[in-house]
Amino acid sequence: MKALTKAEEQIMQILWDLKEGYVKEVLDKMDDPKPAYNTVSTFIRILETKGFVKHRPIGKSHQYYPIVTKDEYRSFSIRRLLSGYFGGSFTKMASFFAKEENLDAKEIERIMEEVKKDVK
Amino acid sequence: MKALTKAEEQIMQILWDLKEGYVKEVLDKMDDPKPAYNTVSTFIRILETKGFVKHRPIGKSHQYYPIVTKDEYRSFSIRRLLSGYFGGSFTKMASFFAKEENLDAKEIERIMEEVKKDVK
DNA sequence: TAGTTTTACCTAATTATTTAATAATTAATT
DNA sequence: AATTAATTATTAAATAATTAGGTAAAACTA
């Protein structure tokens, strides 16, 4: 998988959120100052050639949807961070974060319980 | 803090590792195919204008060293990932990772013990 | 000291990314 | 049907990132 550029990522975030959408709908979700309709259209077509998005023709128009899921990209992003900055170890990252946030043993445990509950 | 581009980040990783170094020394650490000396030199000067690096003059030459620490950039990177993909919550990211790696309660506990030990 | 090497600095060329104008086509409206 | 609006496709302009050539000054070497 290839990393998204910043502008591409913005569009993907919206498409992940919408599940599917027309260019217009994506544009509507964008923050002001909104880019031109064609700018969004161009990026979506770039994302399509990069294999992140597909479309189904609806009449003459296109409805776009993600084919790379947000979870897949999440996973890719975590792994990139881990390998670049924590020797590939999640434990190292967690320790780093805990130290930085001054988490004490109690708080670490609370997080762990939450994770355990969630994993079930 | 501003994000590093890919090429800038490569140089920073080497400087963090070296603690300090001449252009030549950074170049030596780079993987083949090595870029031109001037390419490295240019990037280091870009990093200097971005405030990531400084130099001390040694004779006529410059010895460069990071002023943004790897830890500072680590922190920035985690936070960017958390806010973009996990609603700012470390717990969410940990759960996501645990599920993805099929960690069971035992393994989660082992990680948290490690973290607790490390935080002390 | 004359030539070679090393280095920083300036500049430019190339490539990637971002943005959108223009053109073409279809759909909707009067 | 003619006009206007909506949409995709094509193209290009603007900006950012990457790469390195050329030049000048200093340092080293024969």
Short mmCIF file of C-alpha atoms (C1' of nucleotides) in Angstrom, two decimals:
data_model
loop_
_atom_site.label_atom_id
_atom_site.label_comp_id
_atom_site.label_asym_id
_atom_site.label_seq_id
_atom_site.Cartn_x
_atom_site.Cartn_y
_atom_site.Cartn_z
CA MET A 1 0.00 0.00 0.00
CA LYS A 2 1.16 3.50 -0.81
CA ALA A 3 0.81 6.44 1.55
CA LEU A 4 -1.79 9.07 0.80
CA THR A 5 -0.81 12.69 0.32
CA LYS A 6 -2.41 15.21 2.61
CA ALA A 7 -5.04 16.35 0.15
CA GLU A 8 -5.85 12.79 -0.86
CA GLU A 9 -6.21 11.78 2.74
CA GLN A 10 -8.73 14.52 3.40
CA ILE A 11 -10.94 13.18 0.65
CA MET A 12 -10.57 9.61 1.85
CA GLN A 13 -11.56 10.59 5.37
CA ILE A 14 -14.78 11.98 3.99
CA LEU A 15 -15.44 8.96 1.80
CA TRP A 16 -14.79 6.60 4.68
CA ASP A 17 -17.27 8.60 6.64
CA LEU A 18 -19.92 8.72 3.93
CA LYS A 19 -19.34 5.10 2.85
CA GLU A 20 -20.19 6.29 -0.64
CA GLY A 21 -20.88 9.60 -2.28
CA TYR A 22 -21.00 11.81 -5.32
CA VAL A 23 -18.40 14.49 -5.87
CA LYS A 24 -20.96 17.04 -4.79
CA GLU A 25 -21.56 15.27 -1.50
CA VAL A 26 -17.87 15.05 -0.75
CA LEU A 27 -17.47 18.71 -1.53
CA ASP A 28 -20.35 19.54 0.82
CA LYS A 29 -18.53 17.84 3.67
CA MET A 30 -15.37 19.84 3.16
CA ASP A 31 -14.40 22.72 5.37
CA ASP A 32 -14.41 26.28 4.21
CA PRO A 33 -12.78 27.59 2.20
CA LYS A 34 -14.12 24.88 -0.05
CA PRO A 35 -12.05 24.00 -3.10
CA ALA A 36 -13.52 24.00 -6.59
CA TYR A 37 -15.79 21.14 -7.58
CA ASN A 38 -13.21 20.07 -10.14
CA THR A 39 -10.47 19.90 -7.56
CA VAL A 40 -12.41 17.32 -5.61
CA SER A 41 -13.31 15.49 -8.77
CA THR A 42 -9.66 15.35 -9.78
CA PHE A 43 -8.55 13.96 -6.44
CA ILE A 44 -11.20 11.31 -6.45
CA ARG A 45 -10.06 10.21 -9.87
CA ILE A 46 -6.45 10.15 -8.63
CA LEU A 47 -7.59 8.00 -5.73
CA GLU A 48 -9.29 5.73 -8.19
CA THR A 49 -6.12 5.23 -10.24
CA LYS A 50 -4.22 4.63 -7.00
CA GLY A 51 -6.68 1.87 -6.14
CA PHE A 52 -8.24 3.44 -3.06
CA VAL A 53 -11.62 4.13 -4.60
CA LYS A 54 -14.01 2.74 -7.18
CA HIS A 55 -17.25 4.00 -8.63
CA ARG A 56 -20.55 2.71 -9.84
CA PRO A 57 -22.24 4.56 -12.68
CA ILE A 58 -25.59 5.93 -11.62
CA GLY A 59 -27.24 7.17 -14.73
CA LYS A 60 -24.57 9.28 -16.33
CA SER A 61 -23.03 10.16 -12.99
CA HIS A 62 -20.62 8.37 -10.69
CA GLN A 63 -21.04 7.30 -7.13
CA TYR A 64 -17.67 6.75 -5.48
CA TYR A 65 -16.84 4.43 -2.61
CA PRO A 66 -13.65 3.36 -0.81
CA ILE A 67 -12.19 -0.03 -1.58
CA VAL A 68 -9.33 0.40 0.85
CA THR A 69 -11.04 0.47 4.23
CA LYS A 70 -10.21 2.94 6.93
CA ASP A 71 -9.07 0.03 9.06
CA GLU A 72 -6.63 -1.11 6.42
CA TYR A 73 -5.19 2.35 6.20
CA ARG A 74 -5.15 2.70 9.98
CA SER A 75 -3.18 -0.48 10.18
CA PHE A 76 -0.76 0.68 7.53
CA SER A 77 -0.27 3.97 9.36
CA ILE A 78 0.39 2.42 12.75
CA ARG A 79 2.88 0.03 11.25
CA ARG A 80 4.68 2.83 9.50
CA LEU A 81 4.96 4.76 12.74
CA LEU A 82 6.08 1.71 14.70
CA SER A 83 8.75 0.74 12.24
CA GLY A 84 10.05 4.27 11.80
CA TYR A 85 10.05 5.38 15.41
CA PHE A 86 9.66 2.48 17.81
CA GLY A 87 11.73 -0.34 16.40
CA GLY A 88 8.52 -2.01 15.28
CA SER A 89 7.43 -2.57 18.86
CA PHE A 90 3.99 -1.55 20.08
CA THR A 91 5.17 -1.97 23.66
CA LYS A 92 7.86 0.63 23.08
CA MET A 93 5.32 3.05 21.71
CA ALA A 94 2.97 2.45 24.63
CA SER A 95 5.78 3.05 27.12
CA PHE A 96 6.80 6.20 25.38
CA PHE A 97 3.25 7.48 25.44
CA ALA A 98 2.71 6.53 29.07
CA LYS A 99 5.86 8.32 30.15
CA GLU A 100 4.99 11.36 28.17
CA GLU A 101 1.52 11.56 29.63
CA ASN A 102 2.83 10.79 33.10
CA LEU A 103 0.45 7.88 33.42
CA ASP A 104 0.76 6.04 36.69
CA ALA A 105 0.28 2.30 37.15
CA LYS A 106 -3.40 2.79 37.97
CA GLU A 107 -4.08 4.63 34.77
CA ILE A 108 -2.17 2.15 32.69
CA GLU A 109 -4.26 -0.61 34.21
CA ARG A 110 -7.46 1.21 33.49
CA ILE A 111 -6.49 1.47 29.85
CA MET A 112 -5.53 -2.19 29.77
CA GLU A 113 -8.89 -3.21 31.22
CA GLU A 114 -10.63 -1.16 28.60
CA VAL A 115 -8.61 -2.80 25.87
CA LYS A 116 -9.25 -6.28 27.23
CA LYS A 117 -12.95 -5.62 27.39
CA ASP A 118 -12.90 -4.29 23.89
CA VAL A 119 -10.95 -7.17 22.41
CA LYS A 120 -13.42 -9.79 23.68
CA MET B 1 5.85 21.75 14.71
CA LYS B 2 5.66 21.03 11.01
CA ALA B 3 5.75 17.54 9.53
CA LEU B 4 8.88 16.41 7.75
CA THR B 5 8.77 15.31 4.15
CA LYS B 6 10.03 11.84 3.36
CA ALA B 7 13.46 12.92 2.22
CA GLU B 8 13.86 15.30 5.13
CA GLU B 9 12.88 12.59 7.54
CA GLN B 10 15.52 10.24 6.19
CA ILE B 11 18.20 12.80 6.92
CA MET B 12 16.81 13.51 10.38
CA GLN B 13 16.80 9.82 11.26
CA ILE B 14 20.50 9.71 10.47
CA LEU B 15 21.27 12.88 12.41
CA TRP B 16 19.31 11.63 15.42
CA ASP B 17 21.37 8.50 15.23
CA LEU B 18 24.71 10.25 14.82
CA LYS B 19 23.87 12.99 17.34
CA GLU B 20 25.98 15.26 15.17
CA GLY B 21 27.75 14.99 11.86
CA TYR B 22 29.21 16.56 8.78
CA VAL B 23 27.43 16.32 5.45
CA LYS B 24 29.94 13.70 4.44
CA GLU B 25 29.15 11.56 7.47
CA VAL B 26 25.43 11.75 6.85
CA LEU B 27 25.97 10.80 3.24
CA ASP B 28 28.05 7.81 4.32
CA LYS B 29 25.16 6.51 6.39
CA MET B 30 22.72 6.68 3.50
CA ASP B 31 21.65 3.61 1.60
CA ASP B 32 22.64 2.93 -1.95
CA PRO B 33 22.00 4.38 -4.36
CA LYS B 34 23.48 7.33 -2.54
CA PRO B 35 22.35 10.79 -3.59
CA ALA B 36 24.82 13.49 -4.55
CA TYR B 37 26.72 15.25 -1.79
CA ASN B 38 24.94 18.46 -2.68
CA THR B 39 21.54 16.84 -2.32
CA VAL B 40 22.29 15.96 1.27
CA SER B 41 23.80 19.36 1.86
CA THR B 42 20.68 21.05 0.50
CA PHE B 43 18.34 19.03 2.66
CA ILE B 44 20.34 19.73 5.77
CA ARG B 45 20.16 23.42 5.03
CA ILE B 46 16.40 23.12 4.48
CA LEU B 47 16.14 21.39 7.84
CA GLU B 48 18.09 24.24 9.35
CA THR B 49 15.69 26.85 8.00
CA LYS B 50 12.79 24.72 9.24
CA GLY B 51 14.34 24.78 12.70
CA PHE B 52 15.09 21.09 13.04
CA VAL B 53 18.87 21.40 12.86
CA LYS B 54 21.66 23.78 13.76
CA HIS B 55 25.37 23.77 13.07
CA ARG B 56 28.60 24.76 14.70
CA PRO B 57 31.39 26.00 12.48
CA ILE B 58 34.42 23.76 12.73
CA GLY B 59 37.19 25.50 10.86
CA LYS B 60 35.65 26.30 7.53
CA SER B 61 33.24 23.40 7.74
CA HIS B 62 29.92 22.83 9.51
CA GLN B 63 29.02 20.20 11.97
CA TYR B 64 25.25 19.71 12.10
CA TYR B 65 23.15 18.51 15.00
CA PRO B 66 19.40 18.10 15.68
CA ILE B 67 17.68 20.64 17.84
CA VAL B 68 14.32 18.94 17.56
CA THR B 69 14.84 15.68 19.39
CA LYS B 70 13.65 12.37 18.09
CA ASP B 71 11.37 12.15 21.13
CA GLU B 72 9.74 15.45 20.28
CA TYR B 73 9.11 14.28 16.76
CA ARG B 74 7.93 10.88 17.98
CA SER B 75 5.43 12.61 20.15
CA PHE B 76 4.24 14.82 17.35
CA SER B 77 3.83 11.78 15.10
CA ILE B 78 1.84 9.74 17.58
CA ARG B 79 -0.46 12.65 18.24
CA ARG B 80 -1.02 13.19 14.56
CA LEU B 81 -1.93 9.53 14.11
CA LEU B 82 -4.19 9.52 17.16
CA SER B 83 -6.08 12.61 16.14
CA GLY B 84 -6.44 11.58 12.51
CA TYR B 85 -7.39 7.94 13.00
CA PHE B 86 -8.37 7.18 16.57
CA GLY B 87 -10.39 10.14 17.75
CA GLY B 88 -7.39 11.27 19.77
CA SER B 89 -7.63 8.26 22.04
CA PHE B 90 -4.65 6.08 22.77
CA THR B 91 -6.97 3.44 24.19
CA LYS B 92 -8.74 3.22 20.86
CA MET B 93 -5.49 2.75 19.06
CA ALA B 94 -4.37 0.07 21.50
CA SER B 95 -7.66 -1.79 21.10
CA PHE B 96 -7.41 -1.59 17.37
CA PHE B 97 -3.89 -2.95 17.44
CA ALA B 98 -4.75 -5.70 19.90
CA LYS B 99 -7.66 -6.87 17.79
CA GLU B 100 -5.63 -6.80 14.67
CA GLU B 101 -2.85 -8.84 16.19
CA ASN B 102 -5.32 -11.18 17.85
CA LEU B 103 -3.80 -10.52 21.23
CA ASP B 104 -5.51 -12.37 24.04
CA ALA B 105 -5.95 -11.05 27.58
CA LYS B 106 -2.70 -12.71 28.68
CA GLU B 107 -0.68 -10.96 26.02
CA ILE B 108 -2.27 -7.62 26.68
CA GLU B 109 -1.40 -8.03 30.31
CA ARG B 110 2.17 -8.87 29.50
CA ILE B 111 2.50 -5.70 27.45
CA MET B 112 1.01 -3.57 30.18
CA GLU B 113 3.30 -5.09 32.79
CA GLU B 114 6.20 -4.19 30.58
CA VAL B 115 4.91 -0.67 30.23
CA LYS B 116 4.36 -0.29 33.96
CA LYS B 117 7.88 -1.50 34.66
CA ASP B 118 9.23 0.88 32.09
CA VAL B 119 7.34 3.91 33.34
CA LYS B 120 8.68 3.62 36.89
"C1'" DT C 1 53.15 27.51 -5.27
"C1'" DA C 2 50.27 25.14 -8.49
"C1'" DG C 3 47.07 21.85 -8.68
"C1'" DT C 4 43.65 18.84 -6.40
"C1'" DT C 5 40.09 18.07 -3.06
"C1'" DT C 6 36.56 19.44 0.06
"C1'" DT C 7 33.06 22.18 1.32
"C1'" DA C 8 29.35 25.65 1.47
"C1'" DC C 9 26.40 28.46 -1.10
"C1'" DC C 10 23.57 29.76 -4.97
"C1'" DT C 11 20.85 28.39 -8.57
"C1'" DA C 12 18.30 25.64 -11.59
"C1'" DA C 13 16.17 21.46 -13.38
"C1'" DT C 14 13.07 17.77 -12.51
"C1'" DT C 15 9.33 15.51 -10.47
"C1'" DA C 16 5.28 15.31 -7.45
"C1'" DT C 17 1.34 17.45 -5.60
"C1'" DT C 18 -2.33 20.61 -5.54
"C1'" DT C 19 -5.56 23.43 -7.71
"C1'" DA C 20 -8.69 24.62 -11.09
"C1'" DA C 21 -9.92 26.34 -15.89
"C1'" DT C 22 -11.79 24.73 -20.11
"C1'" DA C 23 -14.22 21.54 -22.99
"C1'" DA C 24 -17.50 18.01 -23.73
"C1'" DT C 25 -21.54 15.69 -22.51
"C1'" DT C 26 -25.73 14.80 -20.47
"C1'" DA C 27 -29.79 16.26 -17.62
"C1'" DA C 28 -33.15 19.55 -16.18
"C1'" DT C 29 -35.99 23.61 -16.96
"C1'" DT C 30 -38.58 27.03 -19.33
"C1'" DA D 1 -36.20 23.14 -28.82
"C1'" DA D 2 -33.29 26.41 -26.52
"C1'" DT D 3 -31.16 27.63 -22.38
"C1'" DT D 4 -29.26 26.60 -18.15
"C1'" DA D 5 -27.28 23.51 -14.80
"C1'" DA D 6 -24.67 19.48 -13.49
"C1'" DT D 7 -21.22 16.35 -14.27
"C1'" DT D 8 -17.12 14.01 -16.17
"C1'" DA D 9 -12.85 14.33 -18.86
"C1'" DT D 10 -8.92 16.74 -20.45
"C1'" DT D 11 -5.47 19.87 -19.85
"C1'" DA D 12 -2.62 23.09 -17.74
"C1'" DA D 13 -1.02 26.33 -14.24
"C1'" DA D 14 0.78 26.99 -9.60
"C1'" DT D 15 3.18 25.38 -5.75
"C1'" DA D 16 6.03 22.14 -3.10
"C1'" DA D 17 9.53 18.65 -2.84
"C1'" DT D 18 13.53 16.46 -4.65
"C1'" DT D 19 17.84 16.32 -6.87
"C1'" DA D 20 22.01 18.08 -8.22
"C1'" DG D 21 25.13 21.22 -11.24
"C1'" DG D 22 28.13 25.17 -11.13
"C1'" DT D 23 31.01 28.38 -8.53
"C1'" DA D 24 33.97 30.12 -5.12
"C1'" DA D 25 36.65 29.74 -1.15
"C1'" DA D 26 39.48 27.18 1.88
"C1'" DA D 27 42.40 23.19 2.90
"C1'" DC D 28 45.29 19.86 1.60
"C1'" DT D 29 49.15 17.78 -1.37
"C1'" DA D 30 52.91 17.18 -4.48
#
